[in-house]
Structures are given as C-alpha cells and as structure tokens.
Amino acid sequence: MAPGGTEWLLFGAQLLTLAVALVLLQIPLGDYISRVFMSPKHLRVERGFYRIIGADGDAEQSWGVYLRSVLVFSLVGILLVYLVQRLQTWLPWSLGLGTPGESLSFNTAVSFVTNTNWQSYSPDTTLGYTVQLIALAVQNFVSAAVGIAVAVALIRGFSMRRTGTIGNFWVDLTRATLRILLPLSVVAAVILLAGGVIQNFAGFQHITTVAGAKGVIPGGPVASQEAIKLLGTNGGGFYNANSAHPFENPSAWTSLFEVFLLLLIPFALPRAFGRMIGDRRQGTAILATMGVFWIVSNVLLFWAEIAGSGTAPRLAGGAMEGKEDRFGIALSTIFGSSTTLTSTGAVNSMHDSYTALGGAVTLTDMMLGEVAPGGVGSGLYGILILAIIAVFVAGLMVGRTPEYLGKKIGPREMKLASLYILTTPTLVLLGTGLSFAIPGVRQDVEKTSIWNPGSHGLSEVLYAFTSAANNNGSAFAGLTANTPWFNTALGVAMFLGRFVPIVFVLALAGSLAQQDRVPVTAGTLPTHRPLFVGMLIGTSLLVTALTYFPVLALGPLAEGLK
C-alpha cells in the first residue's frame, strides 16, 4: 500500500461513518424542529415563563420589535455574566479562585453571549463552578437559542405573505431552549458520561504519583457542560486543553461522537427550512451545498497534515505536533475542519501547530462565513444570504428581476444582503490591521503577544480576529491574547460580528414578509437543482477569495511557500 494509504483508509471510514449518521438523523430532527416552530400550542412551563417576563406568547412581532427583543436580552446577558465573574470571590464553589480582571471579564461575557466562547484564560484555574454553571452554561443554551430564533424568523420572512410580522422572539427563544437544546443535551451528557467524561464537584484533588511526585487533578461538572458546548456550537472548554483533555474527550469514539454533536443541529436545520417553506427540495439544495464544503475541507486539511514536510513529520507519518496519539491525524483534522466550519471553536488538537497550509484551511473555513454548516441558526441564515446574492448574480446574467422562494430580490433586499456580507470581513481586516498599525499597540503585541514573529505571527493575529468576528472561538494558541488590547478589541469584534449581521437578517426578514409571493414562470431560476448548488458554491468561494486572498497570501500562504 502507498505511504499514508492506511491513514487515508482510516480517515475515509471515519468520515463516512459520520456522514451516514448525520444524513440519517438530520431527517427526523429537522422534521421535529419544524414542528416545534410551526405549532400554535404552548407548553404549560412555557406559558409560566411568559407570565414571569410579561410577554404575550400569542402576539406577533414586527422585525423591529423582534430585533429589540434580541438586543435587550443579549445586553442583559452580557451585564449579568460580567457581574457574576466580578463577584466570584464571594460566591459559593469559587474554589478559592480570584476575581478575573475587568477587561477579561468583559471579553468573556461578550464571548459567551455571542456564542463565540473565545477564552483568553485557563478555565479550570480561573473560574469556579458557580460562574461556570449560572453564567457560562446558561449562555451556552440561550446564545444558541438566539441563533436558532433568528434563523426561524428569516424562514418566516420567506414563507409569510403581506404581513408585517415574523414571529415572537420570546416564544422562539423558549421553544429552542426547552424543546430542542435541553432534551438533546441531557441525552448527549449521559452518553458522554458512559464514555468516560467526568461529572463531579470534587474541586482540586491533591495526589501523589507512584514516583512520589505531587500533583493536582481538577474535577468539575464537565459532561453537562460538554454536551451543550457542542450541540450549541459554543466551543468553550471546561479545561484549557478543551476537547484534547482526557476528562472532556477520553477516547477516539467519544471524539467522533463530539464531532457528530456539533454538526447535528446545523445539518438538520436545512431540513426544517424546507418543511417550513413547503418545499423540501430547497432544504436539500442548501444541505448539499453545506455538505460539499464540509467534505472538501476535511479532505484538504487531512492531506495538508498527512503530507506535512520536514524530517519529523515524515518519520511520524504526518504532522503530529500538537495532536493527541489517541486521536491521530484523521480524528484531529475531522474535528478541526468541523469545528472551524461550524463556529464551534472547540479543539481536540492545537491548530497553531498545524502545517502552514493546514492552518490556511482552518482560516478559510471561518472566512467562508461559518455557513458549512455554520453555527446553530447562524449557519442557515448566513447561507440563505449567500443564496440571495447567487440569485441576484444569476438575474444579472439573464436580465431578469431576481427571485428566491417566490420573493423578489429588489434594491432593499440586496443592500441588506451586501451589508451582511461586508460586516465580518471589515471587522477581521480592520482589527488585524490596527493591531499592527497603531504604534503603541503594535509594540505591545510584538513584545507580549506574538511568540512566533514573521508570517506566522501575522497568521496568529489574523486567526484571532477571524475567529472573533465569525463567532468561532478557536485560536492559534501561540498568541497571548489576555492583554487589554486583545480583550477589548476581540470583545468588540465578537459583539459587532454577532449583532450587526442579525440586524440585517431581521430587516431582510421583515422586508420579505411584507411581499406577496411571485408565481413561478418559465423564466424563474430553479433553486433546488444541482446547477444552483454549483452557483451557490461558486458565489461563496468568489466572495471569500476577493475579500481575504491578499491577507492569506501574507500569512499562511507565504509561510507555506518558505
């Protein structure tokens, strides 16, 4: 067998197993999700929650009211998470840990509320159990629910006719949390427990090894955190090593199961989309687009790592630096591709140790806009924006007013879609540029944050802002990010990268909901066929290449050519 042939077979078998499981389970889950949001009935516990917060569960909201609800809920969440961290010393189960600093508390609060889970600190030695549970774990649920709610609102924009409403945020938030995320998390946590993931409140256990050395083993309620961390595409680990830590991810099969968890809901949402608009073929086309990107990314990243150049990689059978032996290159790259394509940000290997081209793949995954399949909710509404742009381009080719799912794509819709597409690249490039352009900041960055100067140092800063603005949360961990500049700048990038696009998505949903449906004619572009899937893939790649190629050429591509 050719060199690396066994590894390729193992990689193919693992990827195929994952793909089959996802294809089979996205159908019932997608159908269930659609029923959750199409049902007119409220559960008793839901009605009780509406009474507590003073919301009318039967009232419909305009896009403006829906947006204000999202922003108020999220801003209150940021404030509460910040305050809980700053009060940690006086809270129970603080484990004797001190209070995080102001800039770090701000960064962490924004990070978890925006579904980013960027961590500029070592979690197990910085935050006690109370902060982990009542602040971070709660946000893992509700930040994911916010993403689902916004995606559902956009779907309603396509399905509704001549109405000024797109649903009710409080209803969507509650149903996404109680009916989808919570039940799935309970099941996932039990399976992870069976796989060896720990769940306790043991604190720091002081032990003596057989060799007589002293050590400290941190415990914690990990399995419950791990389940929603993955299902909600959050990504923040209980331990600093994240899913490379054996207490979070003990074995090869738990690693594959964790990848399955982080892909499950994003790949099920296109099915729900198709059912909610009354045309399952449209959902299948979106799913196919996501699937092509996911498979290609996995293959490219595995190839880059298995073919790593240099004496050490050749002797090890691939670039094994920063990877766990129990996972190998195959499971490491499958996890790496999936986590950067889904805005999860969890890692079972260190992306900073990937080859230059491998690092470029993970960067490009995020630069696509987290749409393949993207974050929970955000991936679906992101790819629908790209579908609108693809339809517009097709309309220009034939000289016809573009339509998508029976709704005309006019100047207002295109402006909103264009602003959505421009937001994240602006934050990424501006943040990266300012880190090197402002003299005082540059000096501080080069002196205290970058330990790998040159092209790789640029890649580390670029990765940080790409991860933050796309609400991913993973990092090239060679960058020291717990500094006032990075805590503040990345916090701002996370906040704007989450909520500015949501403004445009909900405004678009409101605009579409006000339209009547346009009848299908012989000139209507079929958006459920392979041709449109190809157009959507091409549009996504073109937008990414035109925006990011110059900075990629200065960073990972330049490093790879050395």
mmCIF file of N, CA, C and O in Angstrom, residues 320 444 499 554:
data_model
loop_
_atom_site.group_PDB
_atom_site.id
_atom_site.type_symbol
_atom_site.label_atom_id
_atom_site.label_comp_id
_atom_site.label_asym_id
_atom_site.label_seq_id
_atom_site.Cartn_x
_atom_site.Cartn_y
_atom_site.Cartn_z
ATOM 1 N N MET A 320 2.398 15.408 13.418
ATOM 2 C CA MET A 320 1.756 15.006 14.677
ATOM 3 C C MET A 320 1.955 16.016 15.806
ATOM 4 O O MET A 320 1.414 15.837 16.892
ATOM 5 N N ASP A 444 3.263 46.620 21.876
ATOM 6 C CA ASP A 444 2.794 45.717 22.926
ATOM 7 C C ASP A 444 2.502 44.328 22.368
ATOM 8 O O ASP A 444 2.846 43.309 22.979
ATOM 9 N N PHE A 499 -24.080 40.813 16.284
ATOM 10 C CA PHE A 499 -25.348 41.523 16.285
ATOM 11 C C PHE A 499 -25.572 42.432 15.077
ATOM 12 O O PHE A 499 -26.718 42.660 14.694
ATOM 13 N N LEU A 554 -0.154 36.961 2.622
ATOM 14 C CA LEU A 554 0.880 37.494 3.509
ATOM 15 C C LEU A 554 1.112 36.613 4.729
ATOM 16 O O LEU A 554 2.184 36.667 5.341
#
